[in-house]
Amino acid sequence: MSVVFVLGAGLVYGDAASDAGMSNAISGLRDGVLSYFNPSSGTVTEVGDSGVTIQLKNDNIARKGMRFDVFRKGSPFHHPVTGELIGYSENNIGTVEVMEESSAEGEYTAETVKGDLKDGDTVRITSSKIKLAFFQDRKADWALSEAFFRSLKDSGRFELLESYVTGYDPHVLAGKARELGAGAVLMFSTPISEQRKSLNVKLYWSDDAKLFMEMEYLVSQRTLERLKAEDEFISSSLMNLDPWASYEIQDGLLMSMGDVDNDGAKEIVVSDGQDIRIYTLKDEIQEVWMIKGKAGEQHLSIDILDLNKNGMAEIFVTALEDGDAFSGEMSDSIQPLDKKRSKLRSHIIEYGPSEGYKKTSVNMPYFFRVIGNTLLMQKFVSGRIFGGQVNEAEWKDGRYLPAKPVKLPEGANIYGFTFVDWRNSGETGLMTFDDDGYLTLYDHTGHSLWRSEKSFGKFELSFRETTHSMANPVRKWSVRGRLITINTKRGQEVLVVKRVPFASSIPGLGTTGAEVYSLWWDGSEMGSTLVLNEVSGSITDYWVDKGKLFLIAKGSIISLVKNAATGELAKGAMLYYFNFDSK
């Protein structure tokens, strides 16, 4: 839809009510911000009681509220040998602000913000990166904020600076921006009015906290769904479902999905903890590639995302070398993690049409996890394991680098958490496991709202290490299980796997089982819906893709609530596929 310009402090309204609108909402905000920082230069032509007149060069266009630095010719400087005049220094002597957008052949009326200006002074907006302090309302929609932040960053125009603040008073923000060395402040929020969410951006100058631009776009529900974490939509209420299909695979511990070969279809990538197999899923599952792992290597997680935007999604493998893991199902056989030998040597695998799958980055000391369209990285810290900062990752200069920090509650780490907006109200909370399998819910301010009364069970991969502490000579740490946010008719819910004792008279099934629940917070109580019951062995990983649930079970049978204790014995792992959209 069209964008309407309204009189005010640069206020713009638009509507992102279509797929094109989604792009317009983000790019429109970005371009609006950029328009106030276009590299420009000109000259002060008149200084009077009523203001300042400036003449811009080369068809440069100014907007009301733009500020130009003012420079005056300084001392000459000469060649040290020949004495030839090379040029003149410049002194920054003030600032002017444009008071109107209309101009006559590049001439604008401005006012002096600071400094004693004279005719002939130079006005300029630098072509170098602008330092911009970026703040977002804690109630802001995380996915929308991410999309906008990345759009600004990818423009290459700004050095985005972030810092924690307790409130959003413009003078507080401007003060923090000055501390950071930023010339301007950007405040991002996603307010809700008449059940419609908007993207709102305000720009303030750091010197005096003056508002010089505000832009707002309405966002359609379809736009929100496309940007939400995990990018899926389950159209019906969750219920007990028969699997559409089940497949016996060679072995499996970890899984993820994505288009890793740019053929337009998503592949299923499965790790057994050391080797990786890639499957296509059409009428039947078919293994198309096998990547042999290194001896002594233990995969901790596997994720897929096309971060470098070349059309072929990368496979991010978090790997521990020479580390002995123990299964949460077999805690009697705990093996130690030797800190002197064991190192985190994560790597990235990518497909090439001529050479197939190969490692493109190796020996990376980071844990990886993908949430929505964002890759998270947390640096391995010996002795503290998950003590490093969690950052969003960026692809820059041919490398995967930690970028924007992610603020997590104390005790949370890169694994076992998800963002969730229960009612699509714009208030995004966070749910996370602790190391004992208990769930905690935090609101958008970081305040704890709820903790599960019972544990959801031990995690599949756990480690222990010896310490130098007399009080705690052994420290145990786990790779916390996956939590996935899904969209339902009443808002967002969280899928979680619970590992429970499983008693059966059928020999060979083992002594453990698992259940899958959907959790929903109504504002005061946590409700749960049992999705799957009595999965023998253990669900070691799972994935949701556009209303389809895939899970790997190490064990022999699965039974649903309405069809318990049925199925076939299987020697390896089983991949189960459920389709919620069809019900």
Coordinates of C-alpha atoms in Angstrom, one line a residue:
M1 CA 0.0 0.0 0.0
S2 CA 1.0 3.6 -0.4
V3 CA 2.9 5.5 2.2
V4 CA 1.3 8.8 3.5
F5 CA 3.5 11.6 4.7
V6 CA 2.0 13.6 7.6
L7 CA 3.1 17.0 9.0
G8 CA 5.0 16.7 12.3
A9 CA 8.4 15.7 13.5
G10 CA 9.1 13.8 10.3
L11 CA 6.2 11.5 11.1
V12 CA 5.4 8.9 8.4
Y13 CA 2.6 6.3 8.4
G14 CA 2.5 3.2 6.2
D15 CA 0.9 -0.2 6.1
A16 CA 2.7 -3.5 5.7
A17 CA -0.4 -5.5 4.8
S18 CA 1.1 -7.7 2.1
D19 CA 4.3 -9.6 1.4
A20 CA 5.5 -6.5 -0.4
G21 CA 4.4 -4.5 2.6
M22 CA 6.6 -6.6 4.9
S23 CA 9.6 -5.5 2.9
N24 CA 8.3 -2.0 2.7
A25 CA 7.9 -1.8 6.5
I26 CA 11.5 -2.7 7.2
S27 CA 13.1 -1.0 4.2
G28 CA 10.9 2.1 4.6
L29 CA 12.0 2.6 8.1
R30 CA 15.6 2.1 7.2
D31 CA 15.4 4.5 4.2
G32 CA 13.7 7.1 6.3
V33 CA 16.5 6.9 8.9
L34 CA 19.1 7.0 6.1
S35 CA 17.6 10.1 4.6
Y36 CA 18.7 12.2 7.5
F37 CA 22.3 11.2 7.2
N38 CA 23.0 11.4 3.5
P39 CA 26.5 12.6 2.9
S40 CA 26.2 16.3 1.9
S41 CA 28.2 19.5 1.8
G42 CA 27.6 23.1 1.1
T43 CA 28.4 26.7 2.2
V44 CA 26.9 29.2 4.6
T45 CA 25.8 32.1 2.3
E46 CA 24.1 34.4 4.9
V47 CA 24.0 34.8 8.6
G48 CA 21.3 37.1 9.9
D49 CA 19.0 37.7 12.9
S50 CA 16.3 35.5 11.4
G51 CA 18.5 32.5 10.8
V52 CA 21.2 31.1 8.5
T53 CA 21.1 30.4 4.8
I54 CA 23.0 27.5 3.4
Q55 CA 23.7 26.5 -0.2
L56 CA 24.1 22.7 -0.8
K57 CA 26.3 21.3 -3.6
N58 CA 25.7 18.7 -6.3
D59 CA 21.9 18.4 -6.0
N60 CA 22.2 17.4 -2.3
I61 CA 18.8 17.4 -0.6
A62 CA 18.2 18.4 3.0
R63 CA 15.3 17.5 5.2
K64 CA 13.8 19.5 8.0
G65 CA 15.6 18.6 11.2
M66 CA 18.8 17.5 9.6
R67 CA 22.0 18.8 11.2
F68 CA 25.2 19.8 9.5
D69 CA 28.6 20.2 11.2
V70 CA 30.1 23.6 10.3
F71 CA 33.8 24.0 9.5
R72 CA 36.0 27.1 9.0
K73 CA 39.2 27.4 7.0
G74 CA 42.2 27.2 9.3
S75 CA 45.9 27.5 8.9
P76 CA 47.6 26.7 5.6
F77 CA 50.0 23.7 5.5
H78 CA 52.9 23.3 3.1
H79 CA 55.0 20.6 1.6
P80 CA 57.9 20.0 4.1
V81 CA 60.6 20.0 1.4
T82 CA 59.4 22.2 -1.5
G83 CA 57.3 24.6 0.7
E84 CA 54.4 24.3 -1.9
L85 CA 51.0 25.1 -0.5
I86 CA 49.1 21.8 -0.1
G87 CA 45.9 23.0 1.6
Y88 CA 44.3 24.4 4.7
S89 CA 43.2 22.8 7.9
E90 CA 39.6 22.9 9.0
N91 CA 38.2 23.7 12.4
N92 CA 34.8 22.4 13.5
I93 CA 33.2 25.6 14.9
G94 CA 29.5 24.7 15.2
T95 CA 26.3 23.0 14.1
V96 CA 23.2 24.2 12.0
E97 CA 19.8 22.6 11.8
V98 CA 17.6 22.8 8.6
M99 CA 14.3 24.5 9.4
E100 CA 12.4 23.8 6.2
E101 CA 12.5 21.2 3.4
S102 CA 11.6 23.4 0.5
S103 CA 14.5 25.0 -1.3
A104 CA 15.3 27.2 -4.2
E105 CA 18.1 25.6 -6.2
G106 CA 19.6 23.9 -3.2
E107 CA 19.3 26.9 -0.8
Y108 CA 17.8 26.1 2.7
T109 CA 17.0 28.1 5.7
A110 CA 18.6 26.9 8.9
E111 CA 19.2 27.9 12.5
T112 CA 22.4 27.9 14.6
V113 CA 22.5 25.1 17.1
K114 CA 25.9 26.1 18.4
G115 CA 28.8 28.2 17.3
D116 CA 29.5 31.6 15.9
L117 CA 28.9 31.2 12.2
K118 CA 30.1 33.4 9.3
D119 CA 29.5 33.7 5.6
G120 CA 31.7 31.3 3.7
D121 CA 31.8 28.6 6.4
T122 CA 31.5 25.0 5.1
V123 CA 28.6 22.8 6.2
R124 CA 28.9 19.0 5.9
I125 CA 27.5 15.6 6.8
T126 CA 30.4 13.2 6.8
S127 CA 30.6 10.3 4.4
S128 CA 32.2 8.2 7.1
K129 CA 30.0 5.8 9.2
I130 CA 27.7 7.6 11.6
K131 CA 27.7 6.5 15.2
L132 CA 24.1 5.8 16.1
A133 CA 22.9 4.7 19.5
F134 CA 20.3 2.0 19.1
F135 CA 17.7 1.4 21.9
Q136 CA 14.6 -0.7 21.8
D137 CA 11.6 -0.9 24.1
R138 CA 11.7 -4.1 26.2
K139 CA 8.2 -4.8 25.0
A140 CA 9.2 -4.6 21.4
D141 CA 8.7 -7.6 19.2
W142 CA 12.0 -9.4 19.0
A143 CA 11.7 -10.7 15.5
L144 CA 10.7 -7.3 14.1
S145 CA 13.5 -5.6 16.0
E146 CA 16.0 -8.1 14.6
A147 CA 14.8 -7.6 11.0
F148 CA 15.1 -3.8 11.4
F149 CA 18.4 -3.8 13.2
R150 CA 20.0 -6.0 10.5
S151 CA 18.6 -3.9 7.8
L152 CA 20.2 -0.8 9.3
K153 CA 23.5 -2.6 9.8
D154 CA 23.5 -4.1 6.3
S155 CA 23.2 -0.6 4.9
G156 CA 26.8 0.0 5.9
R157 CA 26.0 3.6 6.8
F158 CA 26.0 3.3 10.6
E159 CA 28.1 2.0 13.5
L160 CA 25.3 0.9 15.7
L161 CA 26.0 1.2 19.5
E162 CA 24.0 -0.4 22.2
S163 CA 23.8 -0.1 25.9
Y164 CA 21.4 -1.0 28.7
V165 CA 19.2 1.8 30.1
T166 CA 16.5 1.6 32.8
G167 CA 14.1 4.0 31.1
Y168 CA 13.4 5.6 27.8
D169 CA 13.2 9.3 28.6
P170 CA 14.8 11.1 25.6
H171 CA 17.3 13.0 27.9
V172 CA 18.4 9.7 29.5
L173 CA 18.9 8.1 26.1
A174 CA 20.7 11.2 24.8
G175 CA 23.0 11.2 27.8
K176 CA 23.9 7.5 27.2
A177 CA 24.5 8.2 23.5
R178 CA 26.9 11.0 24.4
E179 CA 28.8 8.6 26.7
L180 CA 29.0 6.2 23.7
G181 CA 30.2 8.9 21.4
A182 CA 27.1 8.8 19.2
G183 CA 25.7 11.8 17.5
A184 CA 22.1 10.6 17.4
V185 CA 19.7 8.3 19.2
L186 CA 17.3 5.7 17.6
M187 CA 14.5 4.4 19.7
F188 CA 12.6 1.3 18.3
S189 CA 9.3 0.1 19.6
T190 CA 6.3 -2.0 18.3
P191 CA 3.2 -0.4 19.9
I192 CA -0.3 -1.9 19.6
S193 CA -3.3 0.2 18.8
E194 CA -6.8 -1.2 18.0
Q195 CA -5.4 -4.7 17.9
R196 CA -2.8 -3.7 15.2
K197 CA 0.9 -3.8 15.8
S198 CA 3.1 -1.1 14.4
L199 CA 6.8 -0.5 13.8
N200 CA 7.8 2.8 15.4
V201 CA 11.1 4.6 15.1
K202 CA 12.1 7.9 16.8
L203 CA 15.3 9.8 16.2
Y204 CA 16.8 12.3 18.7
W205 CA 19.9 14.4 18.5
S206 CA 22.3 13.5 21.3
D207 CA 23.3 17.1 22.0
D208 CA 19.9 18.2 23.3
A209 CA 17.6 15.2 23.0
K210 CA 15.5 17.0 20.4
L211 CA 13.1 14.7 18.4
F212 CA 13.7 15.3 14.7
M213 CA 12.0 12.3 13.1
E214 CA 9.3 9.8 13.9
M215 CA 8.1 7.0 11.5
E216 CA 5.5 4.4 12.0
Y217 CA 4.3 1.5 9.9
L218 CA 1.3 -0.7 10.6
V219 CA 2.1 -4.5 10.4
S220 CA -0.3 -7.1 9.2
Q221 CA -0.7 -10.4 11.0
R222 CA 0.8 -12.2 7.9
T223 CA 3.9 -10.1 8.2
L224 CA 4.3 -11.1 11.9
E225 CA 3.8 -14.7 11.1
R226 CA 6.5 -14.6 8.4
L227 CA 9.0 -13.0 10.8
K228 CA 8.2 -15.0 13.9
A229 CA 10.8 -17.4 15.4
E230 CA 11.0 -20.7 13.6
D231 CA 8.8 -19.4 10.8
E232 CA 6.0 -21.9 11.1
F233 CA 2.2 -21.8 11.6
I234 CA 0.1 -24.6 13.1
S235 CA -3.4 -23.8 12.0
S236 CA -5.3 -26.1 14.4
S237 CA -5.2 -26.6 18.1
L238 CA -2.7 -29.2 19.1
M239 CA -4.1 -32.7 19.6
N240 CA -3.2 -36.3 19.7
L241 CA -2.2 -37.3 16.2
D242 CA -1.2 -40.4 14.4
P243 CA 2.2 -39.9 12.7
W244 CA 1.9 -39.4 9.0
A245 CA 5.0 -41.5 8.5
S246 CA 7.9 -43.1 10.4
Y247 CA 11.3 -44.0 9.1
E248 CA 14.0 -46.2 10.4
I249 CA 17.4 -44.4 10.0
Q250 CA 20.9 -45.6 10.5
D251 CA 21.3 -43.7 13.8
G252 CA 20.4 -40.3 15.1
L253 CA 20.9 -38.0 18.0
L254 CA 20.6 -34.4 16.7
M255 CA 18.7 -33.0 13.8
S256 CA 17.8 -29.8 11.9
M257 CA 16.2 -28.8 8.6
G258 CA 17.0 -26.4 5.8
D259 CA 17.7 -26.1 2.1
V260 CA 21.4 -27.0 2.1
D261 CA 21.8 -27.6 -1.6
N262 CA 19.7 -24.7 -3.1
D263 CA 17.3 -27.1 -4.8
G264 CA 14.2 -25.3 -3.4
A265 CA 13.4 -28.1 -0.9
K266 CA 14.4 -28.5 2.7
E267 CA 16.7 -31.4 3.6
I268 CA 16.8 -33.2 6.9
V269 CA 20.3 -33.2 8.4
V270 CA 20.9 -35.8 11.2
S271 CA 24.0 -36.4 13.4
D272 CA 24.6 -39.5 15.4
G273 CA 27.0 -37.5 17.5
Q274 CA 29.9 -38.0 15.2
D275 CA 28.8 -38.7 11.6
I276 CA 26.3 -36.6 9.7
R277 CA 23.8 -37.9 7.2
I278 CA 21.7 -35.8 4.9
Y279 CA 18.2 -37.0 3.8
T280 CA 15.7 -35.9 1.3
L281 CA 12.0 -36.4 2.1
K282 CA 9.6 -36.8 -0.8
D283 CA 7.5 -39.9 -1.0
E284 CA 10.1 -41.8 1.1
I285 CA 13.1 -40.7 3.1
Q286 CA 16.4 -41.2 1.2
E287 CA 19.9 -40.7 2.4
V288 CA 21.8 -38.6 -0.2
W289 CA 25.1 -37.8 1.6
M290 CA 27.2 -38.9 4.5
I291 CA 29.9 -36.8 6.2
K292 CA 32.3 -38.9 8.3
G293 CA 33.2 -37.3 11.6
K294 CA 36.6 -37.3 13.3
A295 CA 37.5 -39.9 15.9
G296 CA 37.0 -38.6 19.4
E297 CA 34.6 -35.9 18.2
Q298 CA 31.3 -35.4 20.0
H299 CA 28.6 -33.3 18.3
L300 CA 26.6 -31.2 20.8
S301 CA 24.2 -29.5 18.5
I302 CA 23.4 -29.1 14.8
D303 CA 21.7 -26.1 13.2
I304 CA 21.0 -24.8 9.7
L305 CA 20.8 -21.2 8.4
D306 CA 21.8 -19.4 5.2
L307 CA 23.7 -16.7 7.0
N308 CA 26.0 -15.8 4.1
K309 CA 23.0 -15.4 1.8
N310 CA 24.4 -17.5 -1.1
G311 CA 21.3 -19.7 -1.4
M312 CA 22.8 -22.7 0.2
A313 CA 22.2 -22.9 3.9
E314 CA 25.2 -23.7 6.1
I315 CA 25.3 -26.5 8.6
F316 CA 26.5 -25.3 12.0
V317 CA 28.0 -28.1 14.0
T318 CA 29.0 -27.6 17.7
A319 CA 31.6 -30.2 18.4
L320 CA 33.6 -31.2 21.4
E321 CA 36.9 -33.0 20.6
D322 CA 38.2 -35.7 23.0
G323 CA 35.2 -35.2 25.3
D324 CA 33.4 -38.1 26.9
A325 CA 29.7 -37.5 27.2
F326 CA 27.2 -39.5 29.1
S327 CA 23.5 -39.9 28.3
G328 CA 21.0 -38.6 30.8
E329 CA 19.4 -42.0 30.5
M330 CA 22.6 -43.7 31.8
S331 CA 23.8 -41.6 34.6
D332 CA 25.5 -44.5 36.3
S333 CA 28.2 -44.5 33.7
I334 CA 29.3 -40.9 33.9
Q335 CA 32.7 -40.2 32.3
P336 CA 34.9 -37.2 33.1
L337 CA 35.6 -34.4 30.7
D338 CA 39.4 -33.8 30.7
K339 CA 39.9 -30.1 30.5
K340 CA 43.5 -30.5 29.4
R341 CA 42.5 -32.5 26.4
S342 CA 39.0 -31.6 25.5
K343 CA 38.4 -28.5 23.4
L344 CA 35.4 -27.0 21.6
R345 CA 36.2 -27.4 17.9
S346 CA 33.0 -26.4 16.2
H347 CA 32.8 -26.2 12.4
I348 CA 30.6 -25.1 9.5
I349 CA 29.7 -27.3 6.6
E350 CA 28.5 -26.0 3.2
Y351 CA 27.5 -27.5 -0.1
G352 CA 29.4 -26.7 -3.3
P353 CA 27.9 -27.9 -6.7
S354 CA 31.3 -29.2 -7.9
E355 CA 32.7 -30.7 -4.7
G356 CA 29.7 -31.6 -2.5
Y357 CA 29.7 -30.9 1.2
K358 CA 32.9 -29.7 2.9
K359 CA 34.0 -27.8 6.0
T360 CA 34.4 -24.1 5.3
S361 CA 35.3 -23.0 8.8
V362 CA 36.9 -25.2 11.4
N363 CA 38.2 -25.2 15.0
M364 CA 35.8 -22.5 16.1
P365 CA 35.6 -22.1 20.0
Y366 CA 31.9 -21.3 19.9
F367 CA 28.6 -23.0 20.8
F368 CA 26.0 -22.5 18.0
R369 CA 22.2 -22.3 18.1
V370 CA 19.8 -21.0 15.5
I371 CA 16.6 -19.2 16.7
G372 CA 14.3 -18.1 13.9
N373 CA 16.5 -16.4 11.3
T374 CA 19.3 -15.6 13.7
L375 CA 22.5 -17.6 14.5
L376 CA 23.6 -17.3 18.1
M377 CA 27.2 -17.8 19.2
Q378 CA 28.5 -18.3 22.7
K379 CA 32.3 -18.6 23.3
F380 CA 33.5 -21.6 25.2
V381 CA 35.2 -20.6 28.5
S382 CA 37.3 -23.3 30.1
G383 CA 36.3 -23.7 33.7
R384 CA 33.0 -21.8 33.2
I385 CA 31.8 -23.7 30.1
F386 CA 28.8 -21.4 29.3
G387 CA 30.4 -18.3 30.9
G388 CA 30.9 -16.5 27.6
Q389 CA 28.7 -13.8 26.2
V390 CA 25.9 -14.9 23.9
N391 CA 25.9 -12.9 20.7
E392 CA 24.1 -12.8 17.4
A393 CA 26.4 -13.8 14.6
E394 CA 27.1 -11.9 11.4
W395 CA 28.8 -12.8 8.1
K396 CA 31.5 -10.2 7.6
D397 CA 34.6 -10.2 5.4
G398 CA 34.2 -13.9 4.7
R399 CA 34.0 -14.9 8.4
Y400 CA 31.4 -15.7 11.0
L401 CA 31.8 -13.3 13.8
P402 CA 30.0 -12.5 17.1
A403 CA 28.0 -9.2 16.8
K404 CA 25.0 -7.9 18.7
P405 CA 25.0 -9.2 22.3
V406 CA 21.9 -11.0 23.5
K407 CA 20.7 -10.3 27.0
L408 CA 19.6 -13.5 28.8
P409 CA 18.5 -14.0 32.4
E410 CA 21.0 -15.2 34.9
G411 CA 21.6 -18.9 34.6
A412 CA 20.4 -19.1 31.0
N413 CA 22.8 -20.1 28.2
I414 CA 22.7 -20.5 24.5
Y415 CA 20.8 -23.9 24.7
G416 CA 17.4 -24.7 26.0
F417 CA 15.6 -21.4 25.7
T418 CA 13.1 -19.7 23.3
F419 CA 11.4 -16.3 22.9
V420 CA 7.6 -16.4 23.1
D421 CA 4.7 -13.8 22.8
W422 CA 1.8 -15.8 24.2
R423 CA -1.0 -13.5 22.9
N424 CA 0.8 -11.8 20.1
S425 CA 0.6 -8.7 22.2
G426 CA 4.0 -7.3 21.5
E427 CA 5.4 -8.4 24.9
T428 CA 8.0 -11.1 24.2
G429 CA 9.0 -13.2 27.1
L430 CA 11.6 -15.9 27.5
M431 CA 11.3 -19.6 28.6
T432 CA 14.4 -21.6 29.5
F433 CA 15.5 -24.9 31.1
D434 CA 17.9 -25.0 34.0
D435 CA 20.5 -27.8 34.2
D436 CA 18.1 -30.0 36.2
G437 CA 15.4 -29.9 33.6
Y438 CA 13.1 -27.4 35.3
L439 CA 11.5 -24.6 33.2
T440 CA 11.4 -21.0 34.1
L441 CA 9.4 -18.3 32.4
Y442 CA 10.5 -14.6 32.3
D443 CA 8.5 -11.7 31.2
H444 CA 9.7 -9.0 28.7
T445 CA 11.4 -7.1 31.6
G446 CA 13.4 -10.1 32.8
H447 CA 11.2 -10.7 35.8
S448 CA 10.6 -14.4 36.7
L449 CA 6.9 -15.3 36.4
W450 CA 6.7 -19.1 36.8
R451 CA 8.8 -22.2 37.4
S452 CA 7.7 -25.7 36.8
E453 CA 7.0 -27.8 39.8
K454 CA 8.6 -30.9 38.3
S455 CA 11.6 -31.5 36.1
F456 CA 11.1 -32.4 32.5
G457 CA 13.9 -35.0 32.9
K458 CA 17.6 -35.4 32.3
F459 CA 19.1 -34.2 29.1
E460 CA 20.5 -36.5 26.5
L461 CA 24.1 -35.1 26.6
S462 CA 25.8 -34.2 29.9
F463 CA 29.4 -33.9 30.9
R464 CA 31.4 -33.6 34.1
E465 CA 34.7 -32.0 34.9
T466 CA 37.0 -31.9 37.9
T467 CA 37.7 -28.5 39.5
H468 CA 40.2 -27.2 42.0
S469 CA 37.4 -26.4 44.5
M470 CA 37.4 -28.4 47.7
A471 CA 33.7 -27.6 48.2
N472 CA 32.7 -28.6 44.6
P473 CA 35.4 -30.9 43.2
V474 CA 33.1 -32.1 40.3
R475 CA 31.0 -29.8 38.1
K476 CA 28.4 -31.2 35.8
W477 CA 27.0 -29.4 32.7
S478 CA 24.5 -30.4 30.1
V479 CA 23.4 -29.5 26.6
R480 CA 19.9 -28.4 27.5
G481 CA 17.1 -29.7 25.3
R482 CA 15.5 -27.7 22.5
L483 CA 12.4 -25.5 23.0
I484 CA 10.5 -24.4 20.0
T485 CA 7.9 -21.6 19.8
I486 CA 4.9 -22.3 17.6
N487 CA 1.9 -20.2 16.4
T488 CA -1.6 -21.4 17.2
K489 CA -5.0 -19.7 17.0
R490 CA -4.8 -18.3 20.5
G491 CA -1.3 -17.0 20.2
Q492 CA 2.1 -18.6 20.6
E493 CA 2.9 -21.8 22.5
V494 CA 6.0 -23.7 23.4
L495 CA 6.7 -27.3 22.4
V496 CA 8.7 -29.2 25.0
V497 CA 9.8 -32.8 25.5
K498 CA 9.5 -34.4 28.9
R499 CA 11.6 -37.5 29.7
V500 CA 9.7 -39.8 32.1
P501 CA 10.0 -43.3 33.5
F502 CA 8.4 -45.8 31.2
A503 CA 7.3 -49.3 32.4
S504 CA 6.5 -52.0 29.9
S505 CA 6.2 -55.7 29.9
I506 CA 7.6 -55.9 26.4
P507 CA 11.3 -57.0 26.5
G508 CA 13.9 -54.8 25.0
L509 CA 12.2 -51.5 25.2
G510 CA 14.4 -50.0 27.9
T511 CA 13.3 -48.3 31.0
T512 CA 12.6 -44.7 29.8
G513 CA 10.1 -42.9 27.7
A514 CA 9.2 -39.5 26.6
E515 CA 6.2 -37.2 26.2
V516 CA 5.7 -34.1 24.1
Y517 CA 3.7 -31.1 25.5
S518 CA 2.5 -27.8 24.3
L519 CA 2.7 -25.1 27.0
W520 CA 0.6 -21.8 27.1
W521 CA 0.7 -19.0 29.6
D522 CA -2.7 -17.3 30.2
G523 CA -1.2 -14.5 32.3
S524 CA -1.5 -16.3 35.7
E525 CA -1.2 -20.1 35.1
M526 CA 0.7 -22.3 32.8
G527 CA -1.5 -24.6 30.8
S528 CA -0.3 -27.8 29.0
T529 CA -1.6 -30.0 26.3
L530 CA -0.3 -33.5 25.9
V531 CA 0.7 -33.9 22.2
L532 CA 2.4 -37.3 22.2
N533 CA 2.6 -40.0 24.9
E534 CA 4.8 -42.9 25.8
V535 CA 7.5 -42.6 23.2
S536 CA 9.8 -45.4 24.1
G537 CA 13.5 -44.8 24.6
S538 CA 14.0 -41.1 24.3
I539 CA 13.3 -38.2 21.9
T540 CA 16.8 -36.8 21.5
D541 CA 15.9 -33.9 19.2
Y542 CA 13.0 -32.5 17.2
W543 CA 12.1 -29.8 14.7
V544 CA 9.0 -27.9 13.6
D545 CA 8.7 -26.7 10.0
K546 CA 5.5 -24.9 8.8
G547 CA 3.1 -27.0 10.8
K548 CA 5.1 -30.2 10.5
L549 CA 6.7 -31.9 13.5
F550 CA 9.7 -34.1 13.0
L551 CA 11.3 -36.0 15.9
I552 CA 14.1 -38.5 16.4
A553 CA 13.5 -41.3 19.0
K554 CA 16.3 -43.5 20.1
G555 CA 14.3 -46.6 21.1
S556 CA 11.9 -49.1 19.6
I557 CA 8.3 -48.0 19.5
I558 CA 6.1 -45.0 19.7
S559 CA 2.5 -45.0 20.8
L560 CA 0.0 -42.2 21.0
V561 CA -2.6 -41.5 23.7
K562 CA -5.4 -43.1 21.7
N563 CA -3.3 -46.0 20.5
A564 CA -0.9 -46.9 23.3
A565 CA 1.7 -49.7 23.2
T566 CA 1.5 -50.3 19.4
G567 CA 4.3 -50.1 16.8
E568 CA 7.2 -52.0 15.6
L569 CA 10.6 -52.8 17.2
A570 CA 13.5 -51.0 15.5
K571 CA 17.2 -51.4 16.1
G572 CA 18.4 -47.9 15.3
A573 CA 16.8 -44.5 15.6
M574 CA 13.4 -43.6 14.3
L575 CA 12.4 -40.4 12.5
Y576 CA 8.7 -39.6 13.0
Y577 CA 6.7 -37.1 11.0
F578 CA 3.5 -35.4 12.1
N579 CA 1.4 -32.9 10.1
F580 CA -0.7 -30.6 12.2
D581 CA -2.0 -28.5 9.3
S582 CA -4.1 -31.4 7.9
K583 CA -6.2 -31.9 11.0

